[in-house]
Short mmCIF file of C-alpha atoms in Angstrom, two decimals:
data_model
loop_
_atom_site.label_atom_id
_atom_site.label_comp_id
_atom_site.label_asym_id
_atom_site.label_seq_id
_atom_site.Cartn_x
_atom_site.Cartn_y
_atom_site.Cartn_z
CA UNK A 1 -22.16 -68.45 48.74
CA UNK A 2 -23.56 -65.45 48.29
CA UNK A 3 -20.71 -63.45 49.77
CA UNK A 4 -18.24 -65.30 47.27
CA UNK A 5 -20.72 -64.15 44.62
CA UNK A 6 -20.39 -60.45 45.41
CA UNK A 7 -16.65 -60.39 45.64
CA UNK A 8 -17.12 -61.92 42.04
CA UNK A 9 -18.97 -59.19 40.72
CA UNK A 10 -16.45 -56.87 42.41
CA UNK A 11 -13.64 -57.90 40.82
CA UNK A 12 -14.95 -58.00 37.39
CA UNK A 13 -16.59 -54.29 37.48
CA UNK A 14 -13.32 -53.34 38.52
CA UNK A 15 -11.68 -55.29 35.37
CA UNK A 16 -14.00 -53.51 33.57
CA UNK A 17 -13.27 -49.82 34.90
CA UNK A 18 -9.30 -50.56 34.53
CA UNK A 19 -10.11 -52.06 30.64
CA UNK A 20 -12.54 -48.50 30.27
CA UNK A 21 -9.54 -46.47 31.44
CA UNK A 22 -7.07 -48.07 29.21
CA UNK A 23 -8.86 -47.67 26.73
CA UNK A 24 -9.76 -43.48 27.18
CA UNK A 25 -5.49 -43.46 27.92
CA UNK A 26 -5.05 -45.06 23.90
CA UNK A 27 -7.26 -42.83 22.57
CA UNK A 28 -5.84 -39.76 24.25
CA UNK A 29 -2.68 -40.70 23.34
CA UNK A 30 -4.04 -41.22 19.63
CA UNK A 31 -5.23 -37.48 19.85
CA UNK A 32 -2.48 -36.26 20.84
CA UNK A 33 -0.13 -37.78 18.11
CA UNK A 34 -1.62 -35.07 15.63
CA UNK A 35 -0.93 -32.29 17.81
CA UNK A 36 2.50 -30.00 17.68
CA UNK A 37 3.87 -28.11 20.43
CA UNK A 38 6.50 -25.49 19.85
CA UNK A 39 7.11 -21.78 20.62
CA UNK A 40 7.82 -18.82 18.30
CA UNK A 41 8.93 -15.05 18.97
CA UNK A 42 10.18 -12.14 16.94
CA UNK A 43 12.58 -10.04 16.76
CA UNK A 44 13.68 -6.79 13.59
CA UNK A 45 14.67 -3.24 13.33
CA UNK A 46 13.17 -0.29 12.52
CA UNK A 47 11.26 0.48 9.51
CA UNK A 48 12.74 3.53 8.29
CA UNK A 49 11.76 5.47 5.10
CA UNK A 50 14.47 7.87 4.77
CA UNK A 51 13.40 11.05 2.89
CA UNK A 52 10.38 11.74 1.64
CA UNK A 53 8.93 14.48 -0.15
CA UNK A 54 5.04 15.05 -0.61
CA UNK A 55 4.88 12.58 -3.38
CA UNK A 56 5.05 9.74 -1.01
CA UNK A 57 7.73 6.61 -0.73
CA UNK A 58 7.39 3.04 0.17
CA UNK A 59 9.84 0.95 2.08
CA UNK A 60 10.61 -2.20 3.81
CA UNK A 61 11.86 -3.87 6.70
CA UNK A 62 12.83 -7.97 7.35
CA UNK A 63 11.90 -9.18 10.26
CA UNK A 64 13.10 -12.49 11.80
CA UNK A 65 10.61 -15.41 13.48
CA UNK A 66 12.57 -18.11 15.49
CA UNK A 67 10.39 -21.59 16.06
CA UNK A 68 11.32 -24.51 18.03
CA UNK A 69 9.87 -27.39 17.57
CA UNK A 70 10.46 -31.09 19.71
CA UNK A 71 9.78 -34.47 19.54
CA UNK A 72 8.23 -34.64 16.69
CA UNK A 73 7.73 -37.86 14.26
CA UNK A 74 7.17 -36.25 11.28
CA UNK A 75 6.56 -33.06 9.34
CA UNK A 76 5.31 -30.30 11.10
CA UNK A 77 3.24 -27.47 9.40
CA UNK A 78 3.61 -24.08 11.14
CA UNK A 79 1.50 -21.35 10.47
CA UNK A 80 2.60 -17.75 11.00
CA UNK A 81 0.45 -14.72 11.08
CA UNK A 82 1.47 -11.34 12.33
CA UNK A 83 -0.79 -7.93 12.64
CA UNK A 84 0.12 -4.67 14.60
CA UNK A 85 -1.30 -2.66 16.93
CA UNK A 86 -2.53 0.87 16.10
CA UNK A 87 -0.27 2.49 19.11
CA UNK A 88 -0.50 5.52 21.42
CA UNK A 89 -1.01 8.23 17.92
CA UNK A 90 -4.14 6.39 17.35
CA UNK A 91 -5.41 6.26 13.41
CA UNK A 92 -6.70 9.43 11.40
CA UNK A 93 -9.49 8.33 8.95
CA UNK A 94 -8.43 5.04 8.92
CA UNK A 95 -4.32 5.36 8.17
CA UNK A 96 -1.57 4.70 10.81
CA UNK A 97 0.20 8.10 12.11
CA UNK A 98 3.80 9.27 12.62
CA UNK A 99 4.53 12.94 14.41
CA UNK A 100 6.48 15.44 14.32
CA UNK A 101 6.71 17.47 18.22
CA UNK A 102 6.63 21.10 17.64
CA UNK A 103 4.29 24.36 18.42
CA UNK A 104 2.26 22.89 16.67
CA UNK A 105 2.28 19.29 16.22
CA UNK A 106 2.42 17.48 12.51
CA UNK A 107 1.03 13.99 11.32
CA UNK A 108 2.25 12.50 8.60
CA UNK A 109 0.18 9.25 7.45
CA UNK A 110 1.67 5.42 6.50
CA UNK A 111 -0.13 2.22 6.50
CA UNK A 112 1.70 -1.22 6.83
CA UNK A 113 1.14 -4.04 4.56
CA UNK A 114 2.04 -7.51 4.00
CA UNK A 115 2.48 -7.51 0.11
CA UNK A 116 5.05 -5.60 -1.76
CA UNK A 117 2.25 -4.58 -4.11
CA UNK A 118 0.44 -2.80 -0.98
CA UNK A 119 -2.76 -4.69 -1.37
CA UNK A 120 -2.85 -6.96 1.56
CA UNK A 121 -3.10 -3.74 4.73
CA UNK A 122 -2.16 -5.20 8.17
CA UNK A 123 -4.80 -5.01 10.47
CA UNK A 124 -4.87 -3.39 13.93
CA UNK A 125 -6.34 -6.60 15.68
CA UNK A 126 -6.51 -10.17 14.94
CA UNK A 127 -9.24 -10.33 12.38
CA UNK A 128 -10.50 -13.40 10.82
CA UNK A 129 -11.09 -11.48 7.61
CA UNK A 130 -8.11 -9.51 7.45
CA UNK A 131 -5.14 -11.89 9.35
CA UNK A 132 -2.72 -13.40 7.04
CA UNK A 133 -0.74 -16.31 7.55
CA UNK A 134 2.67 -17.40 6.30
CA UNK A 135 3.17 -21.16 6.00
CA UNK A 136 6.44 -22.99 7.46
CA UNK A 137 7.43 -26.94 7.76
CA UNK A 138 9.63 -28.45 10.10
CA UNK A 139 11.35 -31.74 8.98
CA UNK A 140 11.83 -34.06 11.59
CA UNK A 141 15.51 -33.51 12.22
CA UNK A 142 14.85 -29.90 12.39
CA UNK A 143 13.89 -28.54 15.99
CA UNK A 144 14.95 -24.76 15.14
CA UNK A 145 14.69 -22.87 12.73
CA UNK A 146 14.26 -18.61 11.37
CA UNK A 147 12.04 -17.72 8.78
CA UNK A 148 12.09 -14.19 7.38
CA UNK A 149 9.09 -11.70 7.94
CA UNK A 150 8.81 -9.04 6.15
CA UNK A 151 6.90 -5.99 6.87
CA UNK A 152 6.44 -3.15 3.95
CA UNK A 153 5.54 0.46 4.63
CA UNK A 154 3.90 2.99 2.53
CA UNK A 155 3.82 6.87 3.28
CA UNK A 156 0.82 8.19 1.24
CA UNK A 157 1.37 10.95 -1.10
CA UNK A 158 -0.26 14.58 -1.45
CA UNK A 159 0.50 15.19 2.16
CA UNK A 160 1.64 18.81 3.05
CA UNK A 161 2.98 18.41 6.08
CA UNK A 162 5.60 20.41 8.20
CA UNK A 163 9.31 19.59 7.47
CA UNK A 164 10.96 17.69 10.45
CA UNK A 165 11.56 14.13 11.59
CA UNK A 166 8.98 12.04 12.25
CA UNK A 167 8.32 8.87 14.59
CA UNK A 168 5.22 6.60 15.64
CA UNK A 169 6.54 7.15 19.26
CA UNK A 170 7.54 3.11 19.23
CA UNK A 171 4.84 2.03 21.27
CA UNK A 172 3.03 0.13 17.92
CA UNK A 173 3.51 -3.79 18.89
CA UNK A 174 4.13 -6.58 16.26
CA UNK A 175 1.86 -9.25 17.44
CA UNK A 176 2.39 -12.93 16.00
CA UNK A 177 0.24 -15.66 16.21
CA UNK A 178 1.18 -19.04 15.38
CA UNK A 179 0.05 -22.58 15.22
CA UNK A 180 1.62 -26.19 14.69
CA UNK A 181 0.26 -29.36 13.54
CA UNK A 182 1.70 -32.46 12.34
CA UNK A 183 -1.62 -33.52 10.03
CA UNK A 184 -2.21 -30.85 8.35
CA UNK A 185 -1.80 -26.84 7.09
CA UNK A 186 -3.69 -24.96 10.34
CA UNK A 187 -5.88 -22.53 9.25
CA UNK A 188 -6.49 -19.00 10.52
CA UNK A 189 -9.48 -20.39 12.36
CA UNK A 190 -6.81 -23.03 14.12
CA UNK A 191 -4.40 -19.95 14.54
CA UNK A 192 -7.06 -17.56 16.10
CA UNK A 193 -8.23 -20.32 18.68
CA UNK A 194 -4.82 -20.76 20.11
CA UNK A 195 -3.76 -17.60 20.13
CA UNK A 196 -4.09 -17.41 24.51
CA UNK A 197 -1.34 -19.30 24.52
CA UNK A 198 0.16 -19.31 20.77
CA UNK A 199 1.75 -15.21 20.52
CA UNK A 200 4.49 -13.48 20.61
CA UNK A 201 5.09 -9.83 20.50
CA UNK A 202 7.55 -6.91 19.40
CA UNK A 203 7.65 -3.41 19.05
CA UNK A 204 8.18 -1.57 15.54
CA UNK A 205 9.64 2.09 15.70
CA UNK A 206 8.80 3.68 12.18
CA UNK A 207 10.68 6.47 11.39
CA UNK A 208 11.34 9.45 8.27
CA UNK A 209 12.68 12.25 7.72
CA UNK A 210 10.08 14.64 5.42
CA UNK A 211 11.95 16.98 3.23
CA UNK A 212 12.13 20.71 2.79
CA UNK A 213 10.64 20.44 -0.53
CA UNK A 214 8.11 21.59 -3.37
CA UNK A 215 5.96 19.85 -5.97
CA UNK A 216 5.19 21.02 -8.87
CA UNK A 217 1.20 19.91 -9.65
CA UNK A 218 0.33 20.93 -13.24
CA UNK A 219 1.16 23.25 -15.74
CA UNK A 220 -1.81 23.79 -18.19
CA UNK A 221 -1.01 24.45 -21.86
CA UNK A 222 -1.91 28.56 -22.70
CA UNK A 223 -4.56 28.45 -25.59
CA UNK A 224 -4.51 31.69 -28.13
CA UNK A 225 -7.87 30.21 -29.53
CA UNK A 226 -8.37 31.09 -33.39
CA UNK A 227 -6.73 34.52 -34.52
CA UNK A 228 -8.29 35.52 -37.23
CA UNK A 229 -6.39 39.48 -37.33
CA UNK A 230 -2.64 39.44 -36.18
CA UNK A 231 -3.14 43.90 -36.54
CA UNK A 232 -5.20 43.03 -33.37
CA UNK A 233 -3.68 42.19 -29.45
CA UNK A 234 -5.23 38.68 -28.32
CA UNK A 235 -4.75 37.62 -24.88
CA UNK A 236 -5.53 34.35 -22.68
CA UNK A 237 -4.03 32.73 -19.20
CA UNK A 238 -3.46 29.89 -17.86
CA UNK A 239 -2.70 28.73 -14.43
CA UNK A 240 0.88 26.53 -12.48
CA UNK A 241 0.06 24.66 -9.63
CA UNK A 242 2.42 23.61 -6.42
CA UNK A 243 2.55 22.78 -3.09
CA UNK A 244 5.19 23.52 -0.79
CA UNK A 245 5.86 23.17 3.14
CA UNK A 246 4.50 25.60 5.37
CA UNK A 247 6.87 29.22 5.45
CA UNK A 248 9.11 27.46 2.52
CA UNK A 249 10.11 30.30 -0.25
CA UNK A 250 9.40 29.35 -3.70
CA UNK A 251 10.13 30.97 -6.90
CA UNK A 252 8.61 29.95 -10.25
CA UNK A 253 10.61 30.57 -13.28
CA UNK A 254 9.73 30.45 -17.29
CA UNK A 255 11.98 30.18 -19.85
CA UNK A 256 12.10 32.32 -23.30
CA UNK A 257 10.79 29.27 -24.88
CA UNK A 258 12.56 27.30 -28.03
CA UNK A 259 11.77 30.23 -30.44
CA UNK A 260 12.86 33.05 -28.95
CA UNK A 261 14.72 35.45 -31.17
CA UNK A 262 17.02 37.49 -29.06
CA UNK A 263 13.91 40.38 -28.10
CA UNK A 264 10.53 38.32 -28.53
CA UNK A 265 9.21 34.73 -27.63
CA UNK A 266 7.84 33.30 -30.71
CA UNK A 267 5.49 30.31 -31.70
CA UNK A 268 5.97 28.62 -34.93
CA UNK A 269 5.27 26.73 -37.74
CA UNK A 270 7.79 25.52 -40.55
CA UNK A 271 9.52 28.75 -41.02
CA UNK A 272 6.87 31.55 -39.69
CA UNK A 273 6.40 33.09 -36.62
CA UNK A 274 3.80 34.59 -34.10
CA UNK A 275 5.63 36.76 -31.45
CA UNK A 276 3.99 36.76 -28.06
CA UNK A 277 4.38 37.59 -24.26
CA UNK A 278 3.76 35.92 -21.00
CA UNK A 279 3.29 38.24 -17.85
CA UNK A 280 2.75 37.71 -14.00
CA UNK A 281 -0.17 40.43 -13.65
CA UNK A 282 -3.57 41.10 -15.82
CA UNK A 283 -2.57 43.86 -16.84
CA UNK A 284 0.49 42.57 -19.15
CA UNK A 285 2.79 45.56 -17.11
CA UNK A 286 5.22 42.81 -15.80
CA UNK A 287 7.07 40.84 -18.12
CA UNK A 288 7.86 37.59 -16.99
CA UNK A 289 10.83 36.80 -18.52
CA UNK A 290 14.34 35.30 -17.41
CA UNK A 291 15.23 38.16 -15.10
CA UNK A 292 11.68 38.09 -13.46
CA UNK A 293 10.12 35.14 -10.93
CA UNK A 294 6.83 35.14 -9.23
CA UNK A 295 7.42 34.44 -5.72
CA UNK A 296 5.47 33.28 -2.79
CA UNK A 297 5.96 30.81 0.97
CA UNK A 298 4.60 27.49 1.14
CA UNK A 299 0.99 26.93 3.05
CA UNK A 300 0.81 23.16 3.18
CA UNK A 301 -1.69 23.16 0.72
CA UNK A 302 -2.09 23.74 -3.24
CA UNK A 303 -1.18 27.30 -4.45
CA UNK A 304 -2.09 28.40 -8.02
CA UNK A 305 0.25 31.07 -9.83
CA UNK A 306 -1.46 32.33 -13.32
CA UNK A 307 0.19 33.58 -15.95
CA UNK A 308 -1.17 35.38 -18.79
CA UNK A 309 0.11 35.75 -22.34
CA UNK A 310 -0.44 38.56 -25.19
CA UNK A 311 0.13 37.59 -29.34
CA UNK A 312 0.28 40.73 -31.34
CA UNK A 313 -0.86 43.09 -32.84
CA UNK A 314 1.72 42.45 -36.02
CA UNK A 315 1.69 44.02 -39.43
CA UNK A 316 2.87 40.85 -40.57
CA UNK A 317 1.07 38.43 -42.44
CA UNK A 318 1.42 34.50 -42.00
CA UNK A 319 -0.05 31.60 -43.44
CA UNK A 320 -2.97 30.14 -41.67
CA UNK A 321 -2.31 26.74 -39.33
CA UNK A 322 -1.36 25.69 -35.97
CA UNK A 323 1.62 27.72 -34.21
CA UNK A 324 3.22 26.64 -30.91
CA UNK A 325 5.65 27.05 -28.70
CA UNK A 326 7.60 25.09 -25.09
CA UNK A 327 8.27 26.86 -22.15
CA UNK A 328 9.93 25.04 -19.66
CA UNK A 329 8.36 26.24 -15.85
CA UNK A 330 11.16 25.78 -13.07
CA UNK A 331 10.16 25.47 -9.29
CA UNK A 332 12.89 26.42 -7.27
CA UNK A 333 13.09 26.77 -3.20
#
């Protein structure tokens, strides 16, 4: 009896571990209902600016992201969230870098961003803070599918930089992470814990071509003050401002303004007249007129040109009030 009494026992714990095991199968299986599996990966071209000058462009490029998606049994959310890598040029003071090879090499600076409003900067690394996530659905027909990506680009302006074409050497990798689920939106917490297994990667060559060219900064107004005795000379300056590529020749040109009167520039009001001057030197010996230029090379940086203007002395008399005049100042190079 006692023999037939532990073959009992047997039999029943073993019911018991093959009713145990059923049951952790059914809830496994239960878990893994909610889950997704698929696989994405990218694929675009170039983000090219084109020209730009020293006041900066911004420019675009779509990229494509290919899912599949299989056996699933209803809607699937997919969540898609690229960032790039800084590549071999590094980052100066916090900005992305393209160069140009020369003697001497030249960095122009661009920043990517995932916003055509350039708030939204794409991160070097997978960040909680700064990822961002596009959201996707499969239906449950649908087992394939491309969704655009696009990437915007933003060359900051007030660079003076050497003329030449310039690249980020194409090493600067697209990096998307992605995550499925059938329950619910993942979040960038979901995405960043399966990204080991959930990424795909591309490079991004960046390209421009940074123009030959000038700016014109500012052109402050020339102020006579209060002139209280035309019979007496009264002087004052101002200054131009520009920027222009390093060795570029530059010329800045002024007009005879919208009063002149065949031998004079002239500021009015109503029908009088003031007659004036404008000169390149401080000592009011070179006229700068229509057949004279002051003329300099570019530096890469800011370079200030002053002019300097004479009213008077005139034997004749004028009504007080407020005389003016427009010259237009031409940069050419």
């Amino acid at each position: 009896m006692m023999n037939i009494h532990r073959v009992r026992r047997s039999w029943l714990l073993l019911a018991y571990w093959i009713f145990a095991l059923m049951l952790l199968f059914a809830l496994m299986s239960v878990s893994s209902s909610a889950q997704a599996s698929g696989s994405c990966w990218l694929s675009g071209p170039a983000l090219n600016f084109g020209s730009v000058s020293g006041k900066g462009k911004t420019s675009y490029t779509n990229w494509q992201v290919t899912c599949n998606q299989y056996g699933h049994t209803k809607t699937v959310n997919v969540a898609l969230c690229p960032y790039a890598t800084a590549g071999g040029l590094g980052l100066s003071n916090n900005r992305r870098q393209m160069v140009a090879y020369g003697a001497t090499h030249s960095y122009l600076k661009y920043d990517l961003f995932y916003d055509p409003a350039l708030t939204q900067r794409i991160d070097t690394q997978a960040n909680l803070s700064t990822l961002k996530c596009t959201y996707k659905t499969f239906t449950v027909n649908e087992n394939q599918k491309v969704f655009d990506l696009t990437i915007y680009g933003h060359v900051y302006a007030g660079q003076n930089v050497t003329a030449g074409s310039y690249h980020n050497n194409n090493d600067i990798q697209v990096n998307l992470l992605y995550a499925f689920s059938q329950d619910k939106q993942p979040s960038t917490e979901d995405v960043l814990a399966s990204q080991s297994s959930n990424q795909s990667g591309n490079s991004l060559s960046v390209t421009t071509n940074y123009e030959n060219s000038c700016n014109l900064i500012s052109a402050s107004d020339l102020n006579f003050g209060q002139m209280n005795d035309l019979s007496q000379a009264v002087t004052s300056s101002t200054a131009v401002a520009l920027s222009c590529p390093l060795n570029t020749s530059w010329k800045v040109n002024l007009d005879q303004g919208m009063n002149y009167d065949g031998a004079t520039r002239r500021m009015r009001k109503g029908a009088d007249y003031i007659a004036y001057e404008l000169y390149r030197d401080a000592q009011y010996s070179q006229l700068w007129n229509n057949s004279g230029a002051s003329q300099g090379t570019g530096n890469n940086g800011t370079q200030t040109i002053n002019i300097y203007g004479k009213a008077g002395p005139s034997l004749t008399a004028v009504p007080a009030g407020e005389y003016q005049d427009t010259i237009t100042v031409t940069l050419t190079y």
